[in-house]
């Protein structure tokens, strides 16, 4: 069995805690983030490192991080070869995190306040849990439309997800014990709906409430198109219910068509067919055509994902890796 998650088992030179931070065009906030993070981490009193993943930024974030790494021994930088998206960046960071006891995942834009980290660590050190996730008490600075769509999505996933439960109002901001991270890293699928993967891994977990701040600077990389894609990702990677719905829809329309067809034939036999019946014909053809196209689209969504998975490509490509201090003497990977 692994060592108990609550008693840090730090080996010399190895940090106990890793903080993983995906950063894409965050040059404006990264200094402030690092300042607040190191203040908070110093107060915890465990050896720590922070792994910044530069996700192919175009605003000089990578150069800033490399410069910061030169003067801060706790900083590690993983620079990806291009923009791979937050989910891949997060995975890269988790892959490169050396923390032997726990890993904390946090956004760079200060929407997840680093000041909550001690609460997450405290919850984990109390024992009995592997995951402490930060749950938003409020969503300051977000439009009602964003709030409404987010809440509708969580409700939908709650119904579709089966045994995998997504806690509502929870992002990626969380602390995971080493064994939870190792379990998570075994899931190498390309379509990474992180919230779902976190939930799939299981382990006892606890919510820590906090107030989500508006972005400190810069702009969100999410628009409704990307959020729609993310929701589709969430649904299709975690449930095959839409395929079942498609089957039932097909069965229902087929039954309806059969009954209606029988009635039309019977009517023609009994009373003859004085009118050519163009409107009803058209209605049925269009309805069936529509249902068929929707069903094909649903199958296509799944087929496309199967296609992407079968290619078996790596999730990200590392351009440059600058490890945190104790490892600087070792050859870079
Ligand atoms: N991010 C990333 N790659 C991307 C988009 C975003 O690494 O392609 C990072 C970003 O730098 C931030 C975090 O993911 O640290 C969350 O992004 P954002 O603030 O845009 O999302 P939101 O907070 O609106 O959900
Ligand atoms: Mg943000």
Short mmCIF file of C-alpha atoms and ligand atoms in Angstrom, two decimals:
data_model
loop_
_atom_site.label_atom_id
_atom_site.label_comp_id
_atom_site.label_asym_id
_atom_site.label_seq_id
_atom_site.Cartn_x
_atom_site.Cartn_y
_atom_site.Cartn_z
CA UNK A 1 0.00 0.00 0.00
CA UNK A 2 1.01 3.57 -0.51
CA UNK A 3 1.96 5.81 2.38
CA UNK A 4 -0.94 7.55 4.07
CA UNK A 5 -1.77 10.67 2.13
CA UNK A 6 -1.92 12.88 5.16
CA UNK A 7 1.60 12.39 6.52
CA UNK A 8 4.05 14.07 4.14
CA UNK A 9 6.77 11.64 3.08
CA UNK A 10 9.16 14.09 1.51
CA UNK A 11 12.49 12.77 0.34
CA UNK A 12 15.43 15.17 0.38
CA UNK A 13 15.41 17.49 -2.60
CA UNK A 14 11.88 16.54 -3.60
CA UNK A 15 9.09 18.99 -3.05
CA UNK A 16 6.11 17.81 -1.03
CA UNK A 17 3.61 20.00 -2.88
CA UNK A 18 3.48 20.89 -6.57
CA UNK A 19 1.35 23.72 -7.88
CA UNK A 20 0.43 23.26 -11.55
CA UNK A 21 -0.46 26.42 -13.48
CA UNK A 22 -1.48 26.38 -17.15
CA UNK A 23 -0.75 29.78 -18.70
CA UNK A 24 -1.76 30.99 -22.13
CA UNK A 25 -1.03 34.66 -22.85
CA UNK A 26 -0.93 35.59 -19.17
CA UNK A 27 2.09 37.95 -19.31
CA UNK A 28 0.05 40.71 -17.65
CA UNK A 29 -0.75 38.76 -14.49
CA UNK A 30 1.99 36.18 -14.12
CA UNK A 31 4.25 38.33 -11.88
CA UNK A 32 1.41 39.23 -9.55
CA UNK A 33 0.31 35.59 -9.51
CA UNK A 34 3.80 34.39 -8.59
CA UNK A 35 4.06 37.05 -5.87
CA UNK A 36 0.79 36.05 -4.24
CA UNK A 37 1.47 32.34 -4.68
CA UNK A 38 4.92 32.40 -3.06
CA UNK A 39 3.56 34.42 -0.10
CA UNK A 40 0.83 31.84 0.43
CA UNK A 41 3.06 28.80 -0.10
CA UNK A 42 5.73 30.10 2.28
CA UNK A 43 3.04 30.21 4.98
CA UNK A 44 2.20 26.52 4.54
CA UNK A 45 5.66 25.39 5.52
CA UNK A 46 6.07 22.34 3.28
CA UNK A 47 8.70 22.14 0.50
CA UNK A 48 6.97 23.15 -2.71
CA UNK A 49 7.45 23.87 -6.39
CA UNK A 50 5.30 25.55 -9.01
CA UNK A 51 5.10 24.07 -12.51
CA UNK A 52 4.10 26.70 -15.07
CA UNK A 53 2.96 25.30 -18.39
CA UNK A 54 3.29 27.82 -21.18
CA UNK A 55 0.63 26.73 -23.66
CA UNK A 56 2.18 28.28 -26.77
CA UNK A 57 1.59 31.89 -25.70
CA UNK A 58 2.26 34.64 -28.22
CA UNK A 59 2.66 37.53 -25.76
CA UNK A 60 6.03 36.61 -24.29
CA UNK A 61 4.70 34.59 -21.34
CA UNK A 62 7.29 31.88 -22.03
CA UNK A 63 10.23 34.31 -21.91
CA UNK A 64 8.85 35.90 -18.73
CA UNK A 65 8.54 32.50 -17.09
CA UNK A 66 12.07 31.49 -18.11
CA UNK A 67 13.42 34.73 -16.63
CA UNK A 68 11.46 34.16 -13.40
CA UNK A 69 12.68 30.57 -13.24
CA UNK A 70 16.31 31.74 -13.30
CA UNK A 71 15.87 33.61 -10.02
CA UNK A 72 13.26 31.51 -8.23
CA UNK A 73 14.40 27.97 -7.36
CA UNK A 74 10.83 26.76 -6.83
CA UNK A 75 9.74 27.49 -10.39
CA UNK A 76 9.64 24.84 -13.09
CA UNK A 77 8.59 25.74 -16.63
CA UNK A 78 7.21 23.41 -19.26
CA UNK A 79 6.85 25.25 -22.56
CA UNK A 80 4.67 23.44 -25.07
CA UNK A 81 5.55 23.64 -28.76
CA UNK A 82 2.25 25.34 -29.63
CA UNK A 83 -1.17 26.04 -28.13
CA UNK A 84 -2.67 22.67 -27.19
CA UNK A 85 -5.56 23.94 -25.08
CA UNK A 86 -5.98 24.13 -21.35
CA UNK A 87 -6.78 20.47 -20.80
CA UNK A 88 -3.56 19.30 -22.52
CA UNK A 89 -1.53 22.00 -20.76
CA UNK A 90 -2.87 20.82 -17.42
CA UNK A 91 -1.93 17.23 -18.24
CA UNK A 92 1.59 18.34 -19.21
CA UNK A 93 1.88 20.11 -15.86
CA UNK A 94 0.65 17.07 -13.91
CA UNK A 95 3.09 14.85 -15.83
CA UNK A 96 5.99 17.10 -14.83
CA UNK A 97 4.92 17.74 -11.23
CA UNK A 98 7.40 16.23 -8.74
CA UNK A 99 5.37 16.86 -5.58
CA UNK A 100 5.49 13.61 -3.65
CA UNK A 101 2.45 14.22 -1.47
CA UNK A 102 -0.02 16.38 -3.32
CA UNK A 103 -0.55 18.49 -6.41
CA UNK A 104 -2.60 21.68 -6.58
CA UNK A 105 -4.11 22.82 -9.88
CA UNK A 106 -4.85 26.53 -10.25
CA UNK A 107 -5.46 29.06 -13.07
CA UNK A 108 -2.89 31.78 -13.69
CA UNK A 109 -5.40 34.62 -14.07
CA UNK A 110 -6.03 35.01 -10.30
CA UNK A 111 -9.67 33.99 -10.70
CA UNK A 112 -8.79 31.12 -8.40
CA UNK A 113 -7.33 33.05 -5.45
CA UNK A 114 -4.03 31.47 -4.31
CA UNK A 115 -5.10 32.44 -0.78
CA UNK A 116 -7.53 29.49 -0.84
CA UNK A 117 -4.66 27.00 -1.19
CA UNK A 118 -3.97 26.83 2.60
CA UNK A 119 -7.63 25.87 3.12
CA UNK A 120 -7.29 23.08 0.53
CA UNK A 121 -4.07 21.88 2.18
CA UNK A 122 -5.68 22.05 5.63
CA UNK A 123 -8.68 20.01 4.45
CA UNK A 124 -6.33 17.39 2.98
CA UNK A 125 -4.07 17.27 6.04
CA UNK A 126 -7.06 16.68 8.31
CA UNK A 127 -7.05 13.28 6.66
CA UNK A 128 -9.52 10.92 5.12
CA UNK A 129 -9.65 12.60 1.72
CA UNK A 130 -7.57 12.52 -1.46
CA UNK A 131 -9.17 15.42 -3.25
CA UNK A 132 -10.05 18.85 -1.88
CA UNK A 133 -11.84 20.81 -4.57
CA UNK A 134 -12.58 24.49 -4.43
CA UNK A 135 -16.26 25.18 -4.93
CA UNK A 136 -17.45 28.64 -5.93
CA UNK A 137 -19.76 30.37 -3.51
CA UNK A 138 -20.44 33.15 -6.00
CA UNK A 139 -19.51 33.97 -9.56
CA UNK A 140 -18.54 37.63 -9.35
CA UNK A 141 -18.14 39.49 -12.63
CA UNK A 142 -19.87 36.95 -14.86
CA UNK A 143 -22.94 37.70 -16.94
CA UNK A 144 -26.29 36.13 -16.08
CA UNK A 145 -26.18 34.26 -19.40
CA UNK A 146 -22.87 32.61 -18.47
CA UNK A 147 -24.25 31.73 -15.04
CA UNK A 148 -27.49 30.34 -16.51
CA UNK A 149 -25.77 28.24 -19.19
CA UNK A 150 -23.22 26.93 -16.69
CA UNK A 151 -25.93 25.89 -14.25
CA UNK A 152 -27.99 24.23 -17.02
CA UNK A 153 -24.90 22.28 -18.10
CA UNK A 154 -24.16 21.01 -14.60
CA UNK A 155 -27.79 19.95 -14.19
CA UNK A 156 -27.71 18.11 -17.53
CA UNK A 157 -24.45 16.35 -16.68
CA UNK A 158 -25.86 15.41 -13.28
CA UNK A 159 -28.68 13.57 -15.05
CA UNK A 160 -26.57 12.01 -17.81
CA UNK A 161 -23.45 11.12 -15.90
CA UNK A 162 -24.62 7.88 -14.30
CA UNK A 163 -22.36 6.89 -11.43
CA UNK A 164 -19.83 9.65 -12.23
CA UNK A 165 -20.96 12.74 -10.33
CA UNK A 166 -19.70 16.21 -11.27
CA UNK A 167 -19.84 18.57 -8.31
CA UNK A 168 -21.53 21.82 -9.45
CA UNK A 169 -19.73 25.19 -9.52
CA UNK A 170 -16.38 23.47 -9.42
CA UNK A 171 -13.56 24.16 -11.82
CA UNK A 172 -10.13 22.62 -12.08
CA UNK A 173 -8.95 24.45 -8.94
CA UNK A 174 -8.23 21.61 -6.49
CA UNK A 175 -5.71 19.68 -4.47
CA UNK A 176 -5.10 16.03 -5.32
CA UNK A 177 -3.07 13.52 -3.35
CA UNK A 178 -0.20 11.82 -5.17
CA UNK A 179 -2.16 8.61 -5.66
CA UNK A 180 -5.14 10.49 -7.10
CA UNK A 181 -2.79 12.25 -9.55
CA UNK A 182 -1.18 8.96 -10.53
CA UNK A 183 -4.60 7.46 -11.15
CA UNK A 184 -5.64 10.49 -13.21
CA UNK A 185 -2.48 10.29 -15.31
CA UNK A 186 -3.40 6.77 -16.37
CA UNK A 187 -6.30 8.21 -18.34
CA UNK A 188 -4.58 9.22 -21.56
CA UNK A 189 -7.59 9.81 -23.78
CA UNK A 190 -7.29 12.65 -26.27
CA UNK A 191 -10.69 14.11 -25.58
CA UNK A 192 -9.97 15.37 -22.13
CA UNK A 193 -12.92 16.69 -20.27
CA UNK A 194 -10.92 17.32 -17.10
CA UNK A 195 -13.89 17.86 -14.77
CA UNK A 196 -15.18 14.47 -15.84
CA UNK A 197 -11.79 12.77 -15.56
CA UNK A 198 -11.33 14.17 -12.04
CA UNK A 199 -14.71 12.75 -11.08
CA UNK A 200 -14.11 9.41 -12.81
CA UNK A 201 -10.97 8.74 -10.75
CA UNK A 202 -13.05 8.81 -7.58
CA UNK A 203 -11.41 8.76 -4.11
CA UNK A 204 -12.90 10.50 -1.08
CA UNK A 205 -13.16 14.22 -1.69
CA UNK A 206 -14.37 17.34 0.04
CA UNK A 207 -15.49 20.79 -1.11
CA UNK A 208 -13.82 23.95 0.16
CA UNK A 209 -15.98 27.03 -0.48
CA UNK A 210 -14.51 30.25 -1.88
CA UNK A 211 -15.51 33.38 -3.77
CA UNK A 212 -14.42 33.42 -7.37
CA UNK A 213 -12.86 36.74 -8.35
CA UNK A 214 -13.22 38.40 -11.74
CA UNK A 215 -10.19 38.05 -14.01
CA UNK A 216 -7.29 40.25 -12.77
CA UNK A 217 -6.22 41.26 -16.29
CA UNK A 218 -6.29 39.99 -19.84
CA UNK A 219 -9.33 38.36 -21.37
CA UNK A 220 -10.95 34.97 -21.02
CA UNK A 221 -10.03 32.46 -23.70
CA UNK A 222 -13.50 31.00 -23.53
CA UNK A 223 -16.31 32.15 -25.73
CA UNK A 224 -19.69 30.50 -26.17
CA UNK A 225 -18.46 28.52 -29.17
CA UNK A 226 -15.66 26.98 -27.09
CA UNK A 227 -18.02 26.42 -24.16
CA UNK A 228 -20.47 24.62 -26.48
CA UNK A 229 -17.61 22.45 -27.73
CA UNK A 230 -16.59 21.76 -24.12
CA UNK A 231 -20.12 20.74 -23.14
CA UNK A 232 -20.33 18.44 -26.15
CA UNK A 233 -16.99 16.99 -25.11
CA UNK A 234 -18.29 16.47 -21.59
CA UNK A 235 -21.42 14.71 -22.76
CA UNK A 236 -19.91 12.53 -25.47
CA UNK A 237 -16.87 11.47 -23.44
CA UNK A 238 -18.87 10.45 -20.42
CA UNK A 239 -22.12 9.03 -21.60
CA UNK A 240 -23.48 7.12 -24.57
CA UNK A 241 -27.01 8.22 -23.67
CA UNK A 242 -27.39 10.32 -26.88
CA UNK A 243 -26.83 7.14 -28.90
CA UNK A 244 -29.62 5.43 -26.94
CA UNK A 245 -31.86 8.47 -27.39
CA UNK A 246 -31.18 8.29 -31.13
CA UNK A 247 -32.26 4.66 -31.18
CA UNK A 248 -35.46 5.39 -29.24
CA UNK A 249 -36.21 8.38 -31.44
CA UNK A 250 -35.75 6.19 -34.50
CA UNK A 251 -38.00 3.49 -33.05
CA UNK A 252 -40.68 5.99 -32.10
CA UNK A 253 -40.79 7.61 -35.54
CA UNK A 254 -40.71 4.21 -37.25
CA UNK A 255 -43.66 3.03 -35.16
CA UNK A 256 -45.52 6.27 -35.85
CA UNK A 257 -44.80 5.97 -39.57
CA UNK A 258 -46.00 2.34 -39.59
CA UNK A 259 -49.29 3.19 -37.88
CA UNK A 260 -49.83 6.21 -40.12
CA UNK A 261 -48.91 4.17 -43.23
CA UNK A 262 -51.39 1.46 -42.25
CA UNK A 263 -54.08 4.04 -41.79
CA UNK A 264 -53.36 5.66 -45.18
CA UNK A 265 -53.47 2.31 -46.98
CA UNK A 266 -56.65 1.26 -45.17
CA UNK A 267 -58.29 4.57 -46.01
CA UNK A 268 -57.31 4.26 -49.69
CA UNK A 269 -58.69 0.70 -49.84
CA UNK A 270 -61.99 1.63 -48.14
CA UNK A 271 -62.74 5.00 -49.65
CA UNK A 272 -60.40 5.21 -52.66
CA UNK A 273 -57.79 7.95 -53.00
CA UNK A 274 -59.45 11.09 -54.33
CA UNK A 275 -56.60 13.49 -53.31
CA UNK A 276 -52.93 12.80 -54.21
CA UNK A 277 -51.86 13.42 -50.56
CA UNK A 278 -48.91 15.67 -51.24
CA UNK A 279 -48.90 17.55 -47.87
CA UNK A 280 -48.88 14.44 -45.72
CA UNK A 281 -46.22 12.86 -47.91
CA UNK A 282 -44.04 15.92 -47.67
CA UNK A 283 -44.48 16.15 -43.88
CA UNK A 284 -43.51 12.55 -43.33
CA UNK A 285 -40.51 12.72 -45.69
CA UNK A 286 -39.19 15.89 -44.06
CA UNK A 287 -39.76 14.60 -40.55
CA UNK A 288 -38.03 11.30 -41.22
CA UNK A 289 -35.20 13.07 -43.06
CA UNK A 290 -34.67 15.40 -40.13
CA UNK A 291 -34.64 12.61 -37.58
CA UNK A 292 -32.20 10.63 -39.71
CA UNK A 293 -29.83 13.59 -40.05
CA UNK A 294 -29.87 14.29 -36.31
CA UNK A 295 -29.20 10.64 -35.57
CA UNK A 296 -26.37 10.53 -38.10
CA UNK A 297 -24.92 13.66 -36.53
CA UNK A 298 -24.96 12.06 -33.08
CA UNK A 299 -23.23 8.95 -34.42
CA UNK A 300 -20.77 11.21 -36.26
CA UNK A 301 -19.80 12.99 -33.02
CA UNK A 302 -18.89 9.67 -31.46
CA UNK A 303 -17.24 8.33 -34.61
CA UNK A 304 -15.05 11.44 -34.88
CA UNK A 305 -13.90 10.93 -31.31
CA UNK A 306 -13.13 7.27 -31.94
CA UNK A 307 -11.12 8.33 -35.00
CA UNK A 308 -9.11 10.82 -32.94
CA UNK A 309 -8.44 8.30 -30.20
CA UNK A 310 -7.28 5.58 -32.59
CA UNK A 311 -4.52 7.82 -33.94
CA UNK A 312 -2.88 7.52 -30.53
CA UNK A 313 -0.97 10.77 -30.79
CA UNK A 314 0.70 12.29 -27.74
CA UNK A 315 -1.46 14.78 -25.86
CA UNK A 316 1.11 17.58 -26.13
CA UNK A 317 4.64 18.23 -27.32
CA UNK A 318 7.16 19.85 -24.97
CA UNK A 319 9.32 22.52 -26.56
CA UNK A 320 11.43 23.30 -23.51
CA UNK A 321 11.52 22.03 -19.94
CA UNK A 322 13.17 23.98 -17.12
CA UNK A 323 12.84 21.92 -13.91
CA UNK A 324 12.64 23.43 -10.43
CA UNK A 325 15.79 23.79 -8.39
CA UNK A 326 16.77 20.40 -6.93
CA UNK A 327 16.59 18.95 -10.41
CA UNK A 328 18.49 21.62 -12.29
CA UNK A 329 21.68 19.59 -12.04
CA UNK A 330 20.00 16.62 -13.73
CA UNK A 331 19.92 16.47 -17.53
CA UNK A 332 16.69 17.94 -18.88
CA UNK A 333 14.21 15.40 -20.25
N1 LIG B 1 -5.33 28.33 -20.72
C1 LIG B 1 -4.38 27.52 -21.36
N2 LIG B 1 -4.55 27.22 -22.69
C2 LIG B 1 -5.62 27.68 -23.41
C3 LIG B 1 -6.59 28.47 -22.75
C4 LIG B 1 -6.41 28.77 -21.41
O1 LIG B 1 -3.41 27.08 -20.75
O2 LIG B 1 -5.69 27.37 -24.60
C5 LIG B 1 -5.15 28.68 -19.29
C6 LIG B 1 -5.21 30.17 -18.97
O3 LIG B 1 -3.95 30.78 -19.09
C7 LIG B 1 -5.71 30.19 -17.54
C8 LIG B 1 -6.59 28.95 -17.48
O4 LIG B 1 -6.20 28.11 -18.57
O5 LIG B 1 -4.65 30.05 -16.61
C9 LIG B 1 -8.06 29.30 -17.56
O6 LIG B 1 -8.32 30.02 -18.76
P1 LIG B 1 -9.39 31.19 -18.83
O7 LIG B 1 -9.16 32.14 -17.71
O8 LIG B 1 -9.31 31.74 -20.20
O9 LIG B 1 -10.73 30.39 -18.62
P2 LIG B 1 -11.96 30.78 -17.65
O10 LIG B 1 -11.40 31.22 -16.35
O11 LIG B 1 -12.70 31.84 -18.35
O12 LIG B 1 -12.72 29.49 -17.53
MG1 LIG B 2 -10.13 32.57 -16.01
#
